[in-house]
Short mmCIF file of C-alpha atoms in Angstrom, two decimals:
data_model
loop_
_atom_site.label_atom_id
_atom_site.label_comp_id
_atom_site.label_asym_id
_atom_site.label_seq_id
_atom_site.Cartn_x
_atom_site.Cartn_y
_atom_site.Cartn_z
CA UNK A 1 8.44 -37.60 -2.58
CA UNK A 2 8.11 -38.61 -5.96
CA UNK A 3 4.52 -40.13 -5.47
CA UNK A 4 3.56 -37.21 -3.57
CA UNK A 5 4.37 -35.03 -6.31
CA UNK A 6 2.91 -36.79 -9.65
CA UNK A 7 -0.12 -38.35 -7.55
CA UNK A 8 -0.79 -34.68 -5.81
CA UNK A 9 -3.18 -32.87 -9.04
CA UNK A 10 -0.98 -30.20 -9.61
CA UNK A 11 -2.67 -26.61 -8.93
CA UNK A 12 -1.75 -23.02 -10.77
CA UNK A 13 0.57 -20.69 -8.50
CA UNK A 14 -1.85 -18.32 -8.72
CA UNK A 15 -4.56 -17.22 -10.69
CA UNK A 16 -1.93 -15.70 -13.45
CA UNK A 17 0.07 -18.89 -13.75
CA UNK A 18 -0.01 -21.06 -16.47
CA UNK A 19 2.63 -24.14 -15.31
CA UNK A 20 1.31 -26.83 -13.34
CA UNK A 21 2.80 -26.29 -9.30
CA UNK A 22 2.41 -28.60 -6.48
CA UNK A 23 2.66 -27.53 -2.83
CA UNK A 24 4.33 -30.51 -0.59
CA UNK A 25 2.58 -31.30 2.62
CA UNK A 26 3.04 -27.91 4.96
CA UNK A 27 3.17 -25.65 1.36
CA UNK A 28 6.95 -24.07 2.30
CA UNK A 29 7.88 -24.92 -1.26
CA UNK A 30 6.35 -24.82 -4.74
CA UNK A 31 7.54 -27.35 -6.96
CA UNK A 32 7.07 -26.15 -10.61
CA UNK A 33 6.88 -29.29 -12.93
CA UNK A 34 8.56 -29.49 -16.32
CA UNK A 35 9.80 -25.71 -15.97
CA UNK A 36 11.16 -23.80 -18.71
CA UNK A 37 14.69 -22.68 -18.27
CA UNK A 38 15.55 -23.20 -15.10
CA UNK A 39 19.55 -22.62 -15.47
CA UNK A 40 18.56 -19.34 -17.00
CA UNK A 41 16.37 -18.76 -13.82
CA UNK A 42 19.12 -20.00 -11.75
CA UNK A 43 21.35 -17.39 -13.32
CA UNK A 44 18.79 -14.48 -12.96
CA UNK A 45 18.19 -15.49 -9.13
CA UNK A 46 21.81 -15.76 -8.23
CA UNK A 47 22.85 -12.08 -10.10
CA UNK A 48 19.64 -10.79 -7.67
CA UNK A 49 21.12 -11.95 -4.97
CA UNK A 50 24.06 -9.87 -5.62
CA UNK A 51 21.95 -7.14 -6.08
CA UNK A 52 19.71 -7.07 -3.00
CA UNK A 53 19.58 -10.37 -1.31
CA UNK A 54 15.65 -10.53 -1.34
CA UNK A 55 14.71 -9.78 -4.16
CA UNK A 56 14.15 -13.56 -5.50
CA UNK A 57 14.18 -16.39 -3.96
CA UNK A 58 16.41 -19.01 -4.31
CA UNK A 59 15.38 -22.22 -6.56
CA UNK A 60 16.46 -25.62 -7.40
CA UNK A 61 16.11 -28.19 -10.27
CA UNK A 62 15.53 -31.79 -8.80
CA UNK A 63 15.50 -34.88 -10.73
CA UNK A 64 12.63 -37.48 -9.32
CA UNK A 65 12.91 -41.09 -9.94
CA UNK A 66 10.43 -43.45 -9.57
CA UNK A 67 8.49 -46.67 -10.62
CA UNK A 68 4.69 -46.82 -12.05
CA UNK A 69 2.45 -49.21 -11.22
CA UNK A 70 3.34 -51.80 -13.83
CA UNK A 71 7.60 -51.36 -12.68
CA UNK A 72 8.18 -48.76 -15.52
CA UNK A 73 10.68 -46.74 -14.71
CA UNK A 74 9.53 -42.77 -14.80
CA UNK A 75 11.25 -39.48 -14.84
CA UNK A 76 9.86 -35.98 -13.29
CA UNK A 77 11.74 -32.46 -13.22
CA UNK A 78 10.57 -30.15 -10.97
CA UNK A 79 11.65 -26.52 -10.07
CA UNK A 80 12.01 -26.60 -6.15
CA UNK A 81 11.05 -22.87 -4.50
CA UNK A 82 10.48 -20.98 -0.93
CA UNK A 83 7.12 -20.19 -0.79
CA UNK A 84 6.37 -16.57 -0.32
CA UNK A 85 4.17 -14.80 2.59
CA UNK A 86 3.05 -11.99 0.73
CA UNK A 87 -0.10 -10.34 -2.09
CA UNK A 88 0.81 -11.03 -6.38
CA UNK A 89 1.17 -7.79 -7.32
CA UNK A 90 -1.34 -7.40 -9.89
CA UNK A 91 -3.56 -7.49 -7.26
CA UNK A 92 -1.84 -5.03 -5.01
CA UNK A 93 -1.37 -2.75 -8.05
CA UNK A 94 -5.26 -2.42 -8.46
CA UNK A 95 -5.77 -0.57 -4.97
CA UNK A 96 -3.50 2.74 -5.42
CA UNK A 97 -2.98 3.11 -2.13
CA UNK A 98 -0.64 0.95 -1.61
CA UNK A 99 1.98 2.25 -4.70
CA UNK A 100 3.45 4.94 -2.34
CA UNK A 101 4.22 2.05 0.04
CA UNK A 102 6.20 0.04 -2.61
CA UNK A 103 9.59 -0.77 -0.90
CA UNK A 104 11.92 2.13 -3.43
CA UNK A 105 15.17 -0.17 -2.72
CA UNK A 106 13.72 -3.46 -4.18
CA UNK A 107 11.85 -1.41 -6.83
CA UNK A 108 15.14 -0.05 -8.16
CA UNK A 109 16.90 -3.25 -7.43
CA UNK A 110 14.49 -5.07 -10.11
CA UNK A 111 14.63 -2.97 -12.47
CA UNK A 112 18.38 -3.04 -12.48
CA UNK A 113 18.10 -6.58 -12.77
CA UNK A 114 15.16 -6.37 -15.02
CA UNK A 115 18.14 -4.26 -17.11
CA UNK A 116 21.22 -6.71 -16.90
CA UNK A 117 19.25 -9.53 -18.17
CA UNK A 118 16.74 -8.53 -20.89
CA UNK A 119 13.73 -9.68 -18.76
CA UNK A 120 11.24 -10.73 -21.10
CA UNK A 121 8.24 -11.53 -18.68
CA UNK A 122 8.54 -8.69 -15.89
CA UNK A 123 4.75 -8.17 -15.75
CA UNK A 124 3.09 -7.41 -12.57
CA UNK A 125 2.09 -11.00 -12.07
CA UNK A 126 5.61 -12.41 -12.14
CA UNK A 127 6.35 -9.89 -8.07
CA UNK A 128 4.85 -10.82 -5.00
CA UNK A 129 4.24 -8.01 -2.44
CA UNK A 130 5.43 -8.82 0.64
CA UNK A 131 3.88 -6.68 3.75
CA UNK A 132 6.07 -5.09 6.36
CA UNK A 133 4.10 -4.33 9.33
CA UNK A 134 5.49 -2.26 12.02
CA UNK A 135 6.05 -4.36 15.14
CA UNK A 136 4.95 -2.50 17.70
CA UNK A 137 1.73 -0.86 16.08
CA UNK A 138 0.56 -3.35 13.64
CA UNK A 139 0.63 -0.71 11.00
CA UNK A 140 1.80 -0.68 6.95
CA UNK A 141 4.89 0.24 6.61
CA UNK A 142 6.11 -1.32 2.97
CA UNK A 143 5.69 -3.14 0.50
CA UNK A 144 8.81 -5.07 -0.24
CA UNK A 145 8.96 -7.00 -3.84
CA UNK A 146 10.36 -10.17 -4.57
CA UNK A 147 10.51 -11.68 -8.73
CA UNK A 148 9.16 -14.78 -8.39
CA UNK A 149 9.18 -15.85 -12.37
CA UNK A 150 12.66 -15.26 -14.18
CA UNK A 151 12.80 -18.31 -16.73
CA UNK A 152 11.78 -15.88 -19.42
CA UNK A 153 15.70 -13.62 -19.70
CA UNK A 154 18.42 -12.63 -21.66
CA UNK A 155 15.69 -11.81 -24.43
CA UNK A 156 16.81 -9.62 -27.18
CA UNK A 157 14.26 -6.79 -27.60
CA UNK A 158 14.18 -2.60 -27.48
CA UNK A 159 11.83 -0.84 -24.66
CA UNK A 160 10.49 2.55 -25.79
CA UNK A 161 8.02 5.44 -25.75
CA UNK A 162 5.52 5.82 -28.48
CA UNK A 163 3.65 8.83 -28.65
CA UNK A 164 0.34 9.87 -30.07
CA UNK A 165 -1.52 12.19 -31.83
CA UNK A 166 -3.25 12.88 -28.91
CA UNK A 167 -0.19 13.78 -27.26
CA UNK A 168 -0.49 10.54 -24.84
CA UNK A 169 1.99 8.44 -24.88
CA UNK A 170 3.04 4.76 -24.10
CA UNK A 171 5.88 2.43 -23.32
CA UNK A 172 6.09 -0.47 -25.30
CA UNK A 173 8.31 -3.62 -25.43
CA UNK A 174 9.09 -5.81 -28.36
CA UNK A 175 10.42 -8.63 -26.19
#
């Protein structure tokens, strides 16, 4: 495992991600190397699960031991997680059709959850979209979303509305 994982050139979750995340061999589960805070994602993940059971997905931190070429004893962390079938959501968000399909019990869920821990990262790229398809008719039914990034938490900050001259207004975040 561990030479599969520091010999494998690590690739970006997505096109948003910025840590370095290798798939092992049949790509079930993203290994995220060096992550960030993992017991704070931990802690998001398991208060989620009390929320709505699938609204994150489970990780795990794993230690990897293992010997270079010259016997020199190395040292990985990685950030073990399911992979998800599903769309990142800034992509889904840029075809309005599909916001009136957005799952309204995981919505709410997350930004519950998004409310009990000072989420500090909860942009669009951070959800996958997961498509439920009617079984019998093949058809879109909802769009379910999971967090898939919750290292960023517990951040002190205020959310507001600022309005303009214009009358327009905007919410903001200092987090």
């Amino acid at each position: 495992v561990y030479q599969t994982l520091t010999l494998n050139k690590p690739i970006s979750a997505g096109e948003f991600g910025t840590h370095a995340v290798v798939k092992f061999k049949d790509g079930n589960v993203y290994y995220k190397y060096m992550p960030y805070a993992p017991g704070i994602e931990f802690a998001v993940n398991s208060l989620n699960k009390l929320l709505l059971d699938d609204i994150s997905m489970p990780t795990r931190l794993i230690k990897l031991e293992g010997k270079s070429a010259v016997n020199y004893g190395q040292v990985a962390l990685y950030q073990a997680s399911s992979a998800i079938v599903g769309e990142n959501l800034h992509k889904v968000l840029t075809d309005s059709k599909y916001i009136k399909l957005i799952d309204l019990e995981s919505f709410s869920a997350l930004v519950v959850s998004a409310l009990l821990t000072g989420a500090g990262d909860a942009k669009p790229d951070n959800f996958m979209a997961r498509f439920v398809k009617n079984e019998t008719t093949g058809d879109l039914e909802s769009i379910k979303l999971i967090g898939v990034d919750n290292d960023i938490s517990f951040c002190n900050g205020r959310l507001g509305f600022k309005k303009f001259g214009s009358g327009k207004g905007r919410l903001y975040s200092d987090m």
